[in-house]
JSON list of C-alpha atoms in Angstrom, two decimals:
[
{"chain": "A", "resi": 243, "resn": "UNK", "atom": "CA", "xyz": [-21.67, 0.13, 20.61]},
{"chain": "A", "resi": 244, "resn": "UNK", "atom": "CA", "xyz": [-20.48, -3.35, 20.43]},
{"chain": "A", "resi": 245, "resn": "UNK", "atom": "CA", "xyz": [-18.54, -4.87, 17.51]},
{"chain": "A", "resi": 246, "resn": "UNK", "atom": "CA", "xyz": [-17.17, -7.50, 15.59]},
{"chain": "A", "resi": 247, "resn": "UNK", "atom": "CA", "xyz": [-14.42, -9.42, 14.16]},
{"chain": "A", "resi": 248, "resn": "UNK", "atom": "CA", "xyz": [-14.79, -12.27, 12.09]},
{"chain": "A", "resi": 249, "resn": "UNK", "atom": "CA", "xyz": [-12.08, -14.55, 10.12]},
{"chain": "A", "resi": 250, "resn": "UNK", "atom": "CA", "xyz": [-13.71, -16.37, 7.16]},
{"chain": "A", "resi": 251, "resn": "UNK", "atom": "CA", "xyz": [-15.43, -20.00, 7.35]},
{"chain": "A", "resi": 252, "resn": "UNK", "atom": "CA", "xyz": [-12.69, -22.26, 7.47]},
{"chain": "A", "resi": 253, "resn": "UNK", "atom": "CA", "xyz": [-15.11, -25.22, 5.34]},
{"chain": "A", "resi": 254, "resn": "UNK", "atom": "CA", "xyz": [-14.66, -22.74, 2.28]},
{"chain": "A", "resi": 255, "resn": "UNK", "atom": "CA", "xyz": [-10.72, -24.30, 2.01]},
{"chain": "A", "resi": 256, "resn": "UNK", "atom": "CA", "xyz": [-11.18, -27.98, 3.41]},
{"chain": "A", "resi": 257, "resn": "UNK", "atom": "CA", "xyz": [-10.69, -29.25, -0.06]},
{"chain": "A", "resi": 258, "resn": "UNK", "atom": "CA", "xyz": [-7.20, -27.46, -0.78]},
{"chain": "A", "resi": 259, "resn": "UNK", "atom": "CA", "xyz": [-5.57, -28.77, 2.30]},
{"chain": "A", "resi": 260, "resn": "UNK", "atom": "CA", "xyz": [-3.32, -31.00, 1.49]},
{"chain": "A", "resi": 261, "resn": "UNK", "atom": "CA", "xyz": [-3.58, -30.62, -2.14]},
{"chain": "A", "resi": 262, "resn": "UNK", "atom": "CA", "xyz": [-0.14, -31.63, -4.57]},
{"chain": "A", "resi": 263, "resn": "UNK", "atom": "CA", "xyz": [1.44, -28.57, -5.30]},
{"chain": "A", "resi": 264, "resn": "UNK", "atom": "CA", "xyz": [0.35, -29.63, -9.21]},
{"chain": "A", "resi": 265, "resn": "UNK", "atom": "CA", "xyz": [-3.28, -29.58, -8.11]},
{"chain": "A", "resi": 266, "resn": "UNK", "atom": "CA", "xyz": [-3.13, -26.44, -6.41]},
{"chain": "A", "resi": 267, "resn": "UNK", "atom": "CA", "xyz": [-1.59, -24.72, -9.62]},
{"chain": "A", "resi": 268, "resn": "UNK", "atom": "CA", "xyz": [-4.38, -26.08, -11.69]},
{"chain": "A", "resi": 269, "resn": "UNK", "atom": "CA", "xyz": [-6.74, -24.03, -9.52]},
{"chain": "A", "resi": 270, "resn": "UNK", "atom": "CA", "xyz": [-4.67, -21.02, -9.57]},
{"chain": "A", "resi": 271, "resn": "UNK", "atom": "CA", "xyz": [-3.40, -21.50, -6.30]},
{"chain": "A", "resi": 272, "resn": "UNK", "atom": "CA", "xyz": [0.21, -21.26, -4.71]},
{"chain": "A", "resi": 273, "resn": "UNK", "atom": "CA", "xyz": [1.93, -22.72, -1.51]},
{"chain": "A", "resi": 274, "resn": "UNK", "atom": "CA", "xyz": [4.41, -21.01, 0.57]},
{"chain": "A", "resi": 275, "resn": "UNK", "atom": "CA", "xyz": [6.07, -22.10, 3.54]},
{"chain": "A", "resi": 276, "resn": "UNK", "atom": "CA", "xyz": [5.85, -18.99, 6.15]},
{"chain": "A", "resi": 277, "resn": "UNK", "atom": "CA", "xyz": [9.76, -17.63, 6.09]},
{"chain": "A", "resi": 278, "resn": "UNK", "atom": "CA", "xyz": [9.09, -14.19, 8.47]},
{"chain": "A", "resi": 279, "resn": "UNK", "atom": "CA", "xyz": [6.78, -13.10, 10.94]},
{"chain": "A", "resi": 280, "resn": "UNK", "atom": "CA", "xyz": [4.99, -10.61, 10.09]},
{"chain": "A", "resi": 281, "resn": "UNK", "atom": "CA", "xyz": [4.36, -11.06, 6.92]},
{"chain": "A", "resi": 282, "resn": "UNK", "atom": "CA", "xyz": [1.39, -13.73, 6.08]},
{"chain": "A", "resi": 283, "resn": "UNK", "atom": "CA", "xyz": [-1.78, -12.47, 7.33]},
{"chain": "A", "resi": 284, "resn": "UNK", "atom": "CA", "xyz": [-3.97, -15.94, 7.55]},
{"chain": "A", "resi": 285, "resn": "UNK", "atom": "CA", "xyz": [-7.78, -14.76, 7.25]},
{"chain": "A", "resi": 286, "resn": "UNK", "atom": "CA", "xyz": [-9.23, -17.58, 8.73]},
{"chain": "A", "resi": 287, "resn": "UNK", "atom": "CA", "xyz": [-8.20, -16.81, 12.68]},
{"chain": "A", "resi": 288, "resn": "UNK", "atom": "CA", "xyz": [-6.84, -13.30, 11.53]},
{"chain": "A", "resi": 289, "resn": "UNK", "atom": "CA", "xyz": [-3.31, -13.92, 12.76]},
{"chain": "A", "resi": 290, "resn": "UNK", "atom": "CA", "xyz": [0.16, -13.63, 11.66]},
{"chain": "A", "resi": 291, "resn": "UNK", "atom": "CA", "xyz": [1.59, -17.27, 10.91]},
{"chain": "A", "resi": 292, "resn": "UNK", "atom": "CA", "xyz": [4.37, -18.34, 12.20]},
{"chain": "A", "resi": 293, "resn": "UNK", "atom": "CA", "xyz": [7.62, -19.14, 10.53]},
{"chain": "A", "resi": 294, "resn": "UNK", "atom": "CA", "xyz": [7.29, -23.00, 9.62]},
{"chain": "A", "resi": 295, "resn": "UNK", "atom": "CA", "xyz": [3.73, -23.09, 8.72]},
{"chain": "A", "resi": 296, "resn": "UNK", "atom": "CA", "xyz": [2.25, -23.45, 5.60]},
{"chain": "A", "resi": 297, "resn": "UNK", "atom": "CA", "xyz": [-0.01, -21.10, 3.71]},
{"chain": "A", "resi": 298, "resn": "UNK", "atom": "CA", "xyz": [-2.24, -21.11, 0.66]},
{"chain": "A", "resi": 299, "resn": "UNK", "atom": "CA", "xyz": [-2.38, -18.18, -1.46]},
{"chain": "A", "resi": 300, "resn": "UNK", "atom": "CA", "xyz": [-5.45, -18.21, -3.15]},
{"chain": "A", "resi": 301, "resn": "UNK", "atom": "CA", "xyz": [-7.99, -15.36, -5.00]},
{"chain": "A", "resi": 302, "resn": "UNK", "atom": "CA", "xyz": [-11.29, -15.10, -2.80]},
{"chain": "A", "resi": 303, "resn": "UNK", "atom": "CA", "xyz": [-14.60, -12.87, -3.44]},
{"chain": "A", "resi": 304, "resn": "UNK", "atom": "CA", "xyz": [-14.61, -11.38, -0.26]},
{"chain": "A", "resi": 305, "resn": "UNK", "atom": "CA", "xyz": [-17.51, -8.99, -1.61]},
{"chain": "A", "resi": 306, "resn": "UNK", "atom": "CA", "xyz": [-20.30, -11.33, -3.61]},
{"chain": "A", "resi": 307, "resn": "UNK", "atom": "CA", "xyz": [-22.94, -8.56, -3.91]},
{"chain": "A", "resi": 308, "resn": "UNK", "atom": "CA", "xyz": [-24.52, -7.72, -7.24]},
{"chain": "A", "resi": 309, "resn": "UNK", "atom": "CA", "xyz": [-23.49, -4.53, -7.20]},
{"chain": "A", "resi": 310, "resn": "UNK", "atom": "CA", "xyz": [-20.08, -2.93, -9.14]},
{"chain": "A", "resi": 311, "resn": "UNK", "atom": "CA", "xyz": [-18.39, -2.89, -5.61]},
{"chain": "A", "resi": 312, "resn": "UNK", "atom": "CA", "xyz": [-18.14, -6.80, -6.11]},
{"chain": "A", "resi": 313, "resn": "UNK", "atom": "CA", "xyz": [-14.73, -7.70, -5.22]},
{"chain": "A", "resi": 314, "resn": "UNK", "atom": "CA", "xyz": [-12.37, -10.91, -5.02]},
{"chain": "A", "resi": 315, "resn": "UNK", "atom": "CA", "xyz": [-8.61, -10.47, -4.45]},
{"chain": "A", "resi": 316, "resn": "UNK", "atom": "CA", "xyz": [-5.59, -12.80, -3.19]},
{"chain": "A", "resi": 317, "resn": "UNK", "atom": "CA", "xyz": [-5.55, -14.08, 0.69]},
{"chain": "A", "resi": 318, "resn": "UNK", "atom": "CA", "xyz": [-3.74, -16.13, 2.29]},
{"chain": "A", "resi": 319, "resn": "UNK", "atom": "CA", "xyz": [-5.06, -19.13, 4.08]},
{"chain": "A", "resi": 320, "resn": "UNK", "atom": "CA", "xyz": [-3.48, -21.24, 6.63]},
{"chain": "A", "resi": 321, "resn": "UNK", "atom": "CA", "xyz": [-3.23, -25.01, 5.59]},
{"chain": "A", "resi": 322, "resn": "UNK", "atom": "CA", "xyz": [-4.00, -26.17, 9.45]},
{"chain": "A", "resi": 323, "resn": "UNK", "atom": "CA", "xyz": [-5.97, -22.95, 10.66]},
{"chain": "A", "resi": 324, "resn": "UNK", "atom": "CA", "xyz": [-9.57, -23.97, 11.67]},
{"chain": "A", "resi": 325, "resn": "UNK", "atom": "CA", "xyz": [-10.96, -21.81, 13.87]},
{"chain": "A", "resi": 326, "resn": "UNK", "atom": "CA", "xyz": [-12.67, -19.14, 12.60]},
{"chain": "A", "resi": 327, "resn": "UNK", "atom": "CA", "xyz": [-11.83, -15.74, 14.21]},
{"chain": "A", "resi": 328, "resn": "UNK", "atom": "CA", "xyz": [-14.93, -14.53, 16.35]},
{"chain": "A", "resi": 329, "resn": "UNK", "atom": "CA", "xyz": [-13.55, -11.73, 18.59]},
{"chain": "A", "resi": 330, "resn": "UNK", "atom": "CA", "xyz": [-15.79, -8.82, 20.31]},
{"chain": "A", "resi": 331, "resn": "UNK", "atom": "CA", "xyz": [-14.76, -5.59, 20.86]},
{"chain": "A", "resi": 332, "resn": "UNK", "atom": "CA", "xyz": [-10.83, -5.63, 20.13]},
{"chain": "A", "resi": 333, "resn": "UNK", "atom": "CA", "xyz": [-8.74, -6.39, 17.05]},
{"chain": "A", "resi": 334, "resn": "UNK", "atom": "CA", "xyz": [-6.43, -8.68, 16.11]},
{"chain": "A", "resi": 335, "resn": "UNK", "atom": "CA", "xyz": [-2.63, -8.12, 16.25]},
{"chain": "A", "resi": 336, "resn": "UNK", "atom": "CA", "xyz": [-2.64, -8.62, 12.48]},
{"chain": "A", "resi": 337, "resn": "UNK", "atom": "CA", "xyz": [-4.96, -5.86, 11.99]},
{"chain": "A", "resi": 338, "resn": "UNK", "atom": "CA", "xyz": [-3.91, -3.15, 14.61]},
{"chain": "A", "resi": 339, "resn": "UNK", "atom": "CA", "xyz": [-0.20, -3.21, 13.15]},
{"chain": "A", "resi": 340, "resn": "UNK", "atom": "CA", "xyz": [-1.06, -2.76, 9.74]},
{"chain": "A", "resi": 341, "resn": "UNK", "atom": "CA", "xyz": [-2.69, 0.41, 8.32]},
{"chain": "A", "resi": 342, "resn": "UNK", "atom": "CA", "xyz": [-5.88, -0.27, 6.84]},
{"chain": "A", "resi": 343, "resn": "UNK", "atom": "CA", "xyz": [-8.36, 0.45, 4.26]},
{"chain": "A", "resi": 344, "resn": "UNK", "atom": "CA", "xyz": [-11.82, 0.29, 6.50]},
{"chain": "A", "resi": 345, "resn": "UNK", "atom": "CA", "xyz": [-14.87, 0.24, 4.06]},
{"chain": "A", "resi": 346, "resn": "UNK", "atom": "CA", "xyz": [-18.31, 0.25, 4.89]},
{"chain": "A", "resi": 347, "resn": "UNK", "atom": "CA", "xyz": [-21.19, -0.95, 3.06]},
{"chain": "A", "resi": 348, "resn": "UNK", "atom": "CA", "xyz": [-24.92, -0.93, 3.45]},
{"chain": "A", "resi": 349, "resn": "UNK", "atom": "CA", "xyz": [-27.32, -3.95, 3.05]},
{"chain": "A", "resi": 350, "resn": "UNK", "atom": "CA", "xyz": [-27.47, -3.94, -0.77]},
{"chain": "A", "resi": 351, "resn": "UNK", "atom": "CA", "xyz": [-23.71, -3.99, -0.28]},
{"chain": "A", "resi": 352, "resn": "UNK", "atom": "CA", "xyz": [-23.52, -0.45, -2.63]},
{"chain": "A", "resi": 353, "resn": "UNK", "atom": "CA", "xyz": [-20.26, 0.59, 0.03]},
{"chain": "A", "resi": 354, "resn": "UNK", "atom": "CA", "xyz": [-21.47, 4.04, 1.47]},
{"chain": "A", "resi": 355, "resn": "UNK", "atom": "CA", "xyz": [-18.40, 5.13, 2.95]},
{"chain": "A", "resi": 356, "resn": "UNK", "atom": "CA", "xyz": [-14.43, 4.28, 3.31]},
{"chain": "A", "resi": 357, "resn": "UNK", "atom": "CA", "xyz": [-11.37, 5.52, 5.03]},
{"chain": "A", "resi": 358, "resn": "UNK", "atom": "CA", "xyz": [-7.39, 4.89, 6.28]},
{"chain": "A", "resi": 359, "resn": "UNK", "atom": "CA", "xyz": [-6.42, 4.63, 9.61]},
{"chain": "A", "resi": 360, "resn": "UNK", "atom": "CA", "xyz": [-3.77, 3.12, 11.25]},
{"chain": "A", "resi": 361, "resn": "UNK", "atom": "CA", "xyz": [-4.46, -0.49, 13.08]},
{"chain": "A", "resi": 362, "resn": "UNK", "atom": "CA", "xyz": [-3.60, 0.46, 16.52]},
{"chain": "A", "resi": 363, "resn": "UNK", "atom": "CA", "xyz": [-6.17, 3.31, 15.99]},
{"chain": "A", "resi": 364, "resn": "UNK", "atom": "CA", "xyz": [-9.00, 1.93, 14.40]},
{"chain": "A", "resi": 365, "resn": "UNK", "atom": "CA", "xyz": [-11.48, 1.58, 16.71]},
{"chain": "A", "resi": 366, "resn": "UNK", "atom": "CA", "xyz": [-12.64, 5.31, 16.44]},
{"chain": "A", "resi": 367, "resn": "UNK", "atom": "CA", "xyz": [-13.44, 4.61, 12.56]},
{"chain": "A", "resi": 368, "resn": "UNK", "atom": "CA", "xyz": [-15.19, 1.12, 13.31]},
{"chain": "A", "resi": 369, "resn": "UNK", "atom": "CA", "xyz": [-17.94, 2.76, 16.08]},
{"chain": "A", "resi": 370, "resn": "UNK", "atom": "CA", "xyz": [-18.23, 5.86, 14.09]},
{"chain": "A", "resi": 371, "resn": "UNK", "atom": "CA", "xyz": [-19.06, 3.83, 11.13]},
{"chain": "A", "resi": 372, "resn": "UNK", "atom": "CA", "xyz": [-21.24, 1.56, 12.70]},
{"chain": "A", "resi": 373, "resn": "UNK", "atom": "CA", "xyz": [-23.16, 4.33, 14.33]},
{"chain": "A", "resi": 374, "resn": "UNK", "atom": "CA", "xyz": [-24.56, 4.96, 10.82]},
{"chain": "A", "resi": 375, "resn": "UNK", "atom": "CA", "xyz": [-27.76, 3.77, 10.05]},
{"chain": "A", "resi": 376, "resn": "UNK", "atom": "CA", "xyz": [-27.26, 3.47, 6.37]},
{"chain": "A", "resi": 377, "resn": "UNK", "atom": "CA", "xyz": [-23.88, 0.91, 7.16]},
{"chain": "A", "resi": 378, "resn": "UNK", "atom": "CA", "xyz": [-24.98, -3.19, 7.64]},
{"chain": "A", "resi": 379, "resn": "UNK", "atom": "CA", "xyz": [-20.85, -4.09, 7.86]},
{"chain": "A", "resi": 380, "resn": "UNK", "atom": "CA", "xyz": [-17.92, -2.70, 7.38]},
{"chain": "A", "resi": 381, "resn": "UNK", "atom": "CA", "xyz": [-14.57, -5.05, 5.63]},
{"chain": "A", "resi": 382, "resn": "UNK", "atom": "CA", "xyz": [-11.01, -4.29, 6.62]},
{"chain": "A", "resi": 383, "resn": "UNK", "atom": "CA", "xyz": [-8.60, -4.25, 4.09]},
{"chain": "A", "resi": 384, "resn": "UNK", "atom": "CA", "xyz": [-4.87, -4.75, 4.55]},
{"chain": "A", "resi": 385, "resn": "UNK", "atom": "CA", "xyz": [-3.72, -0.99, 3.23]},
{"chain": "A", "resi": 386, "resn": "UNK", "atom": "CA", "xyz": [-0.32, -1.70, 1.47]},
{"chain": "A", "resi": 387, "resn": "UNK", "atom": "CA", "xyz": [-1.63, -4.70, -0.71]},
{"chain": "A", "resi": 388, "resn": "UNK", "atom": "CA", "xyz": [-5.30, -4.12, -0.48]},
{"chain": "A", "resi": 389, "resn": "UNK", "atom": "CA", "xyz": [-5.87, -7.61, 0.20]},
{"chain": "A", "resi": 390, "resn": "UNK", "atom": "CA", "xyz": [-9.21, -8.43, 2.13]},
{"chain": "A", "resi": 391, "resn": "UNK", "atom": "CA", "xyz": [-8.65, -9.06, 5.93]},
{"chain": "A", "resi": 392, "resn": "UNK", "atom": "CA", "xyz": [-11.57, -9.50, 8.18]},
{"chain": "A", "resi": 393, "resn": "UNK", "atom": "CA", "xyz": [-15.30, -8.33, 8.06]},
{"chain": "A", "resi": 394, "resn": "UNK", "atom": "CA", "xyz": [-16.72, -5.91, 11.11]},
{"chain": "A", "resi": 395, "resn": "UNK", "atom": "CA", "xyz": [-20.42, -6.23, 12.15]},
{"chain": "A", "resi": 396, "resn": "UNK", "atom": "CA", "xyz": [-22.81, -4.41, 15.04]},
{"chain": "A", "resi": 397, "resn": "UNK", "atom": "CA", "xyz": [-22.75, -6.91, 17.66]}
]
């Protein structure tokens, strides 16, 4: 079975780009200037940044159903990413070094299942997962933080 991975819509954060550092804090919003590598996930192309670039570190709902698994947390977002991560049966490097929090939800987005696995060997948990016919996607959290990372459909 054929999967995959997908960064968020970069038109979400057009707005913030750019933004005075004063602006940004009125919307609860912080810049940092990428200082190590690895270390700031961007969740747009689902990459580590590099040292030099500037991120946004912002709260997202990453999980907008109506149900009690609705979720936002903090991201980061590159200021100049714009492509939007759209990759097909492998992960990213910023997934498979992480451990991560893989939770799968059904259509109603009530989440019917979750578990940890290590990065490099997630792909086991992703097609067993998606081999259910109650799951509709599955999100990827990074473990450590919990911070949203990427979502995982049936391709």
């Amino acid at each position: 079975m054929a999967f995959r991975v997908l960064g968020i819509d970069p038109a979400s954060f057009e707005h913030l780009v750019g933004l005075s550092e004063e602006a940004l804090a009125a919307l609860g919003i912080r810049r940092y200037t990428v200082d190590a590598k690895p270390g700031f996930p961007d969740r747009i192309e689902v990459r580590d940044l590099e040292p030099g670039e500037t991120v946004l570190l912002l709260n997202y709902e990453h999980q907008p159903a109506d149900t009690p698994y609705r979720a936002t947390h903090a991201i980061f977002i590159g200021e100049e990413s714009r492509t939007r991560l759209d990759m097909i049966d492998s992960l990213p490097e910023a997934i498979r070094i992480r451990p991560i929090s893989l939770r799968a939800f059904d259509a109603a987005g009530e989440m019917v299942d979750a578990d940890l696995a290590d990065g490099a060997a997630l792909e086991p948990l992703i097609l067993r997962f998606l081999a259910r016919a109650d799951v509709s996607y599955l999100h990827a959290h990074y473990a450590k933080r919990g911070c949203y990372a990427a979502r995982i459909e049936r391709v």
